[in-house]
Amino acid sequence: MSGRLLRLVCTAAVAAGTVLAPLPAAAVPAPEPGGRTVSQQLTDLHRLYREAEKATETYNATAEKLKKQRAEVTRLDRALARARLSLHDSRGAAGRLARQQYQGSTDISPYVRLLLARDPQQALDQGHVIGQLARERAETVGRLTGTEKKADELARKARKALDDQLSLAERQKKDRDDVRGRLKDVEQLLVSLTPEQLATLAQLEKNGIAKAQQQFMASGALSDDREPSREGGRALRYAVQQLGKPYQWGAQGPKTYDCSGLTSQAWDHAGTPVPRTSQEQWAQLPKVPLQQLRPGDLVVYFPEATHIAMYVGRGMVIQAPRTGEDVKVSPIATYPVLGAVRPDGGQAPATEAR
């Protein structure tokens, strides 16, 4: 992917009001009638947003486990149905064997029949046939026994898988209620503020982000921009196409996204599936030093890896930030950076791959 897309994205960010230059220092906010300063209220708001996102990622992880468990229940149900059909056939064969044994039963042993036979060779041939029939009967009994054991084991696994599914479904409901409760806390705090307080909060947050970004860029944590890999370019193009779409917890598109829903879908469309949650993306994908960041890489935030965004270049990321906001381009230092991962780890940049 050429640098043209990166220039367009960064230009759009500046046009939308994302300022990387230092902003005028804000005066120390005076205490509000309730006894808390605006900066303390902003801290409360950030804490509530973070708790809501942490609960969202927990919900996402449970939902992903439930999805896999449902697939396992379906697989076991199908295997059990096949085993029961095979068991029915085996029991039918065993029934026919029992009838044959009853109809052909005799008290004379094969050895006595051989002694009394007019044609010993014919008796020996008949004995060979009798032996073959005996082996086939033994195999039939063995198949019946084996199929019964397999059906019993599959039935046990299917029951356990269903119990696990029900347990996960109950946990998902609790996780969902937790997210809703956290978001209600955010809503209650916002509703308690006046328009002037909200405007002051927004300006204070903007100043804080600009300061953090300036320090981050001055630290040398990032080096010169690199070209993305082909897959990284495709993932980034997909993410750019989602700009302006609303954040919604637990969403994976195409109309709404949460943070890890956006990054997982972008890389899925690039042909490199990644885990669903930010924590699993951080845990399972190849890590890359910040100085080697290239567009398409994923930047992970907070010690618990509860937020994630996609690197655009020039110190900017695309992210689905939080409830009430849209997918947008933001400074990389909007939140405390934990590290970065590269879903297509070993792939060379597109310019080198040609």
mmCIF file of N, CA and C in Angstrom, residues 174-227:
data_model
loop_
_atom_site.group_PDB
_atom_site.id
_atom_site.type_symbol
_atom_site.label_atom_id
_atom_site.label_comp_id
_atom_site.label_asym_id
_atom_site.label_seq_id
_atom_site.Cartn_x
_atom_site.Cartn_y
_atom_site.Cartn_z
ATOM 1 N N LYS A 174 -24.514 -12.892 32.835
ATOM 2 C CA LYS A 174 -23.953 -12.104 33.946
ATOM 3 C C LYS A 174 -22.972 -11.056 33.418
ATOM 4 N N ASP A 175 -22.131 -11.450 32.443
ATOM 5 C CA ASP A 175 -21.182 -10.504 31.857
ATOM 6 C C ASP A 175 -21.925 -9.369 31.150
ATOM 7 N N ARG A 176 -22.992 -9.717 30.450
ATOM 8 C CA ARG A 176 -23.792 -8.702 29.758
ATOM 9 C C ARG A 176 -24.387 -7.708 30.768
ATOM 10 N N ASP A 177 -24.911 -8.236 31.862
ATOM 11 C CA ASP A 177 -25.488 -7.372 32.894
ATOM 12 C C ASP A 177 -24.416 -6.496 33.525
ATOM 13 N N ASP A 178 -23.203 -7.032 33.655
ATOM 14 C CA ASP A 178 -22.098 -6.250 34.208
ATOM 15 C C ASP A 178 -21.775 -5.071 33.297
ATOM 16 N N VAL A 179 -21.705 -5.320 31.983
ATOM 17 C CA VAL A 179 -21.435 -4.234 31.030
ATOM 18 C C VAL A 179 -22.515 -3.167 31.134
ATOM 19 N N ARG A 180 -23.754 -3.607 31.141
ATOM 20 C CA ARG A 180 -24.863 -2.651 31.211
ATOM 21 C C ARG A 180 -24.800 -1.822 32.490
ATOM 22 N N GLY A 181 -24.442 -2.464 33.589
ATOM 23 C CA GLY A 181 -24.313 -1.741 34.849
ATOM 24 C C GLY A 181 -23.202 -0.711 34.793
ATOM 25 N N ARG A 182 -22.058 -1.094 34.200
ATOM 26 C CA ARG A 182 -20.935 -0.159 34.085
ATOM 27 C C ARG A 182 -21.309 1.040 33.209
ATOM 28 N N LEU A 183 -21.983 0.761 32.106
ATOM 29 C CA LEU A 183 -22.380 1.852 31.211
ATOM 30 C C LEU A 183 -23.424 2.758 31.869
ATOM 31 N N LYS A 184 -24.264 2.183 32.712
ATOM 32 C CA LYS A 184 -25.243 2.995 33.430
ATOM 33 C C LYS A 184 -24.541 3.941 34.390
ATOM 34 N N ASP A 185 -23.434 3.480 35.008
ATOM 35 C CA ASP A 185 -22.651 4.347 35.886
ATOM 36 C C ASP A 185 -22.092 5.538 35.108
ATOM 37 N N VAL A 186 -21.592 5.258 33.889
ATOM 38 C CA VAL A 186 -21.076 6.334 33.041
ATOM 39 C C VAL A 186 -22.190 7.324 32.727
ATOM 40 N N GLU A 187 -23.326 6.773 32.327
ATOM 41 C CA GLU A 187 -24.461 7.621 31.962
ATOM 42 C C GLU A 187 -24.901 8.502 33.133
ATOM 43 N N GLN A 188 -24.942 7.932 34.324
ATOM 44 C CA GLN A 188 -25.367 8.704 35.498
ATOM 45 C C GLN A 188 -24.406 9.842 35.805
ATOM 46 N N LEU A 189 -23.099 9.584 35.634
ATOM 47 C CA LEU A 189 -22.126 10.644 35.873
ATOM 48 C C LEU A 189 -22.284 11.763 34.850
ATOM 49 N N LEU A 190 -22.462 11.383 33.580
ATOM 50 C CA LEU A 190 -22.598 12.399 32.534
ATOM 51 C C LEU A 190 -23.875 13.221 32.721
ATOM 52 N N VAL A 191 -24.952 12.546 33.094
ATOM 53 C CA VAL A 191 -26.225 13.247 33.286
ATOM 54 C C VAL A 191 -26.135 14.239 34.439
ATOM 55 N N SER A 192 -25.277 13.941 35.417
ATOM 56 C CA SER A 192 -25.171 14.818 36.591
ATOM 57 C C SER A 192 -24.389 16.098 36.289
ATOM 58 N N LEU A 193 -23.736 16.166 35.116
ATOM 59 C CA LEU A 193 -22.909 17.321 34.790
ATOM 60 C C LEU A 193 -23.672 18.342 33.952
ATOM 61 N N THR A 194 -23.327 19.593 34.141
ATOM 62 C CA THR A 194 -23.926 20.659 33.341
ATOM 63 C C THR A 194 -23.213 20.731 31.995
ATOM 64 N N PRO A 195 -23.799 21.385 30.993
ATOM 65 C CA PRO A 195 -23.120 21.561 29.700
ATOM 66 C C PRO A 195 -21.757 22.230 29.848
ATOM 67 N N GLU A 196 -21.635 23.185 30.774
ATOM 68 C CA GLU A 196 -20.357 23.861 30.981
ATOM 69 C C GLU A 196 -19.311 22.884 31.521
ATOM 70 N N GLN A 197 -19.755 22.040 32.466
ATOM 71 C CA GLN A 197 -18.827 21.046 33.015
ATOM 72 C C GLN A 197 -18.394 20.048 31.941
ATOM 73 N N LEU A 198 -19.329 19.627 31.100
ATOM 74 C CA LEU A 198 -18.998 18.692 30.026
ATOM 75 C C LEU A 198 -17.997 19.308 29.061
ATOM 76 N N ALA A 199 -18.187 20.593 28.728
ATOM 77 C CA ALA A 199 -17.266 21.272 27.827
ATOM 78 C C ALA A 199 -15.878 21.376 28.459
ATOM 79 N N THR A 200 -15.846 21.661 29.750
ATOM 80 C CA THR A 200 -14.562 21.751 30.444
ATOM 81 C C THR A 200 -13.879 20.390 30.489
ATOM 82 N N LEU A 201 -14.664 19.345 30.752
ATOM 83 C CA LEU A 201 -14.120 17.978 30.739
ATOM 84 C C LEU A 201 -13.512 17.645 29.388
ATOM 85 N N ALA A 202 -14.237 17.973 28.304
ATOM 86 C CA ALA A 202 -13.759 17.662 26.962
ATOM 87 C C ALA A 202 -12.454 18.389 26.667
ATOM 88 N N GLN A 203 -12.373 19.657 27.045
ATOM 89 C CA GLN A 203 -11.152 20.431 26.807
ATOM 90 C C GLN A 203 -9.995 19.899 27.636
ATOM 91 N N LEU A 204 -10.286 19.538 28.886
ATOM 92 C CA LEU A 204 -9.250 19.000 29.771
ATOM 93 C C LEU A 204 -8.715 17.680 29.214
ATOM 94 N N GLU A 205 -9.602 16.836 28.734
ATOM 95 C CA GLU A 205 -9.179 15.564 28.151
ATOM 96 C C GLU A 205 -8.346 15.797 26.897
ATOM 97 N N LYS A 206 -8.777 16.730 26.066
ATOM 98 C CA LYS A 206 -8.050 17.038 24.833
ATOM 99 C C LYS A 206 -6.647 17.532 25.141
ATOM 100 N N ASN A 207 -6.531 18.411 26.141
ATOM 101 C CA ASN A 207 -5.220 18.908 26.552
ATOM 102 C C ASN A 207 -4.333 17.770 27.056
ATOM 103 N N GLY A 208 -4.921 16.875 27.841
ATOM 104 C CA GLY A 208 -4.159 15.748 28.378
ATOM 105 C C GLY A 208 -3.638 14.837 27.293
ATOM 106 N N ILE A 209 -4.477 14.564 26.284
ATOM 107 C CA ILE A 209 -4.066 13.703 25.176
ATOM 108 C C ILE A 209 -2.949 14.366 24.375
ATOM 109 N N ALA A 210 -3.096 15.672 24.114
ATOM 110 C CA ALA A 210 -2.078 16.386 23.345
ATOM 111 C C ALA A 210 -0.731 16.374 24.065
ATOM 112 N N LYS A 211 -0.771 16.551 25.382
ATOM 113 C CA LYS A 211 0.464 16.531 26.167
ATOM 114 C C LYS A 211 1.101 15.144 26.148
ATOM 115 N N ALA A 212 0.276 14.117 26.339
ATOM 116 C CA ALA A 212 0.789 12.741 26.329
ATOM 117 C C ALA A 212 1.371 12.397 24.956
ATOM 118 N N GLN A 213 0.712 12.841 23.888
ATOM 119 C CA GLN A 213 1.196 12.571 22.533
ATOM 120 C C GLN A 213 2.523 13.284 22.283
ATOM 121 N N GLN A 214 2.620 14.520 22.715
ATOM 122 C CA GLN A 214 3.864 15.272 22.514
ATOM 123 C C GLN A 214 5.028 14.584 23.227
ATOM 124 N N GLN A 215 4.804 14.154 24.462
ATOM 125 C CA GLN A 215 5.849 13.470 25.219
ATOM 126 C C GLN A 215 6.209 12.139 24.580
ATOM 127 N N PHE A 216 5.181 11.421 24.100
ATOM 128 C CA PHE A 216 5.418 10.111 23.487
ATOM 129 C C PHE A 216 6.260 10.262 22.224
ATOM 130 N N MET A 217 5.913 11.217 21.382
ATOM 131 C CA MET A 217 6.637 11.402 20.131
ATOM 132 C C MET A 217 8.051 11.906 20.386
ATOM 133 N N ALA A 218 8.223 12.737 21.426
ATOM 134 C CA ALA A 218 9.541 13.271 21.736
ATOM 135 C C ALA A 218 10.453 12.226 22.379
ATOM 136 N N SER A 219 9.858 11.150 22.897
ATOM 137 C CA SER A 219 10.642 10.125 23.600
ATOM 138 C C SER A 219 11.458 9.249 22.665
ATOM 139 N N GLY A 220 11.145 9.301 21.384
ATOM 140 C CA GLY A 220 11.828 8.443 20.426
ATOM 141 C C GLY A 220 11.293 7.023 20.408
ATOM 142 N N ALA A 221 10.120 6.816 20.998
ATOM 143 C CA ALA A 221 9.532 5.466 21.034
ATOM 144 C C ALA A 221 9.217 4.964 19.631
ATOM 145 N N LEU A 222 8.919 5.890 18.704
ATOM 146 C CA LEU A 222 8.622 5.526 17.326
ATOM 147 C C LEU A 222 9.770 5.945 16.423
ATOM 148 N N SER A 223 9.977 5.189 15.363
ATOM 149 C CA SER A 223 10.990 5.549 14.374
ATOM 150 C C SER A 223 10.283 6.025 13.115
ATOM 151 N N ASP A 224 11.012 6.126 12.023
ATOM 152 C CA ASP A 224 10.420 6.567 10.766
ATOM 153 C C ASP A 224 9.328 5.596 10.329
ATOM 154 N N ASP A 225 8.355 6.126 9.578
ATOM 155 C CA ASP A 225 7.256 5.286 9.105
ATOM 156 C C ASP A 225 7.745 4.204 8.157
ATOM 157 N N ARG A 226 7.099 3.056 8.258
ATOM 158 C CA ARG A 226 7.408 1.930 7.393
ATOM 159 C C ARG A 226 6.214 1.630 6.505
ATOM 160 N N GLU A 227 6.471 0.883 5.450
ATOM 161 C CA GLU A 227 5.389 0.425 4.588
ATOM 162 C C GLU A 227 4.715 -0.788 5.223
#
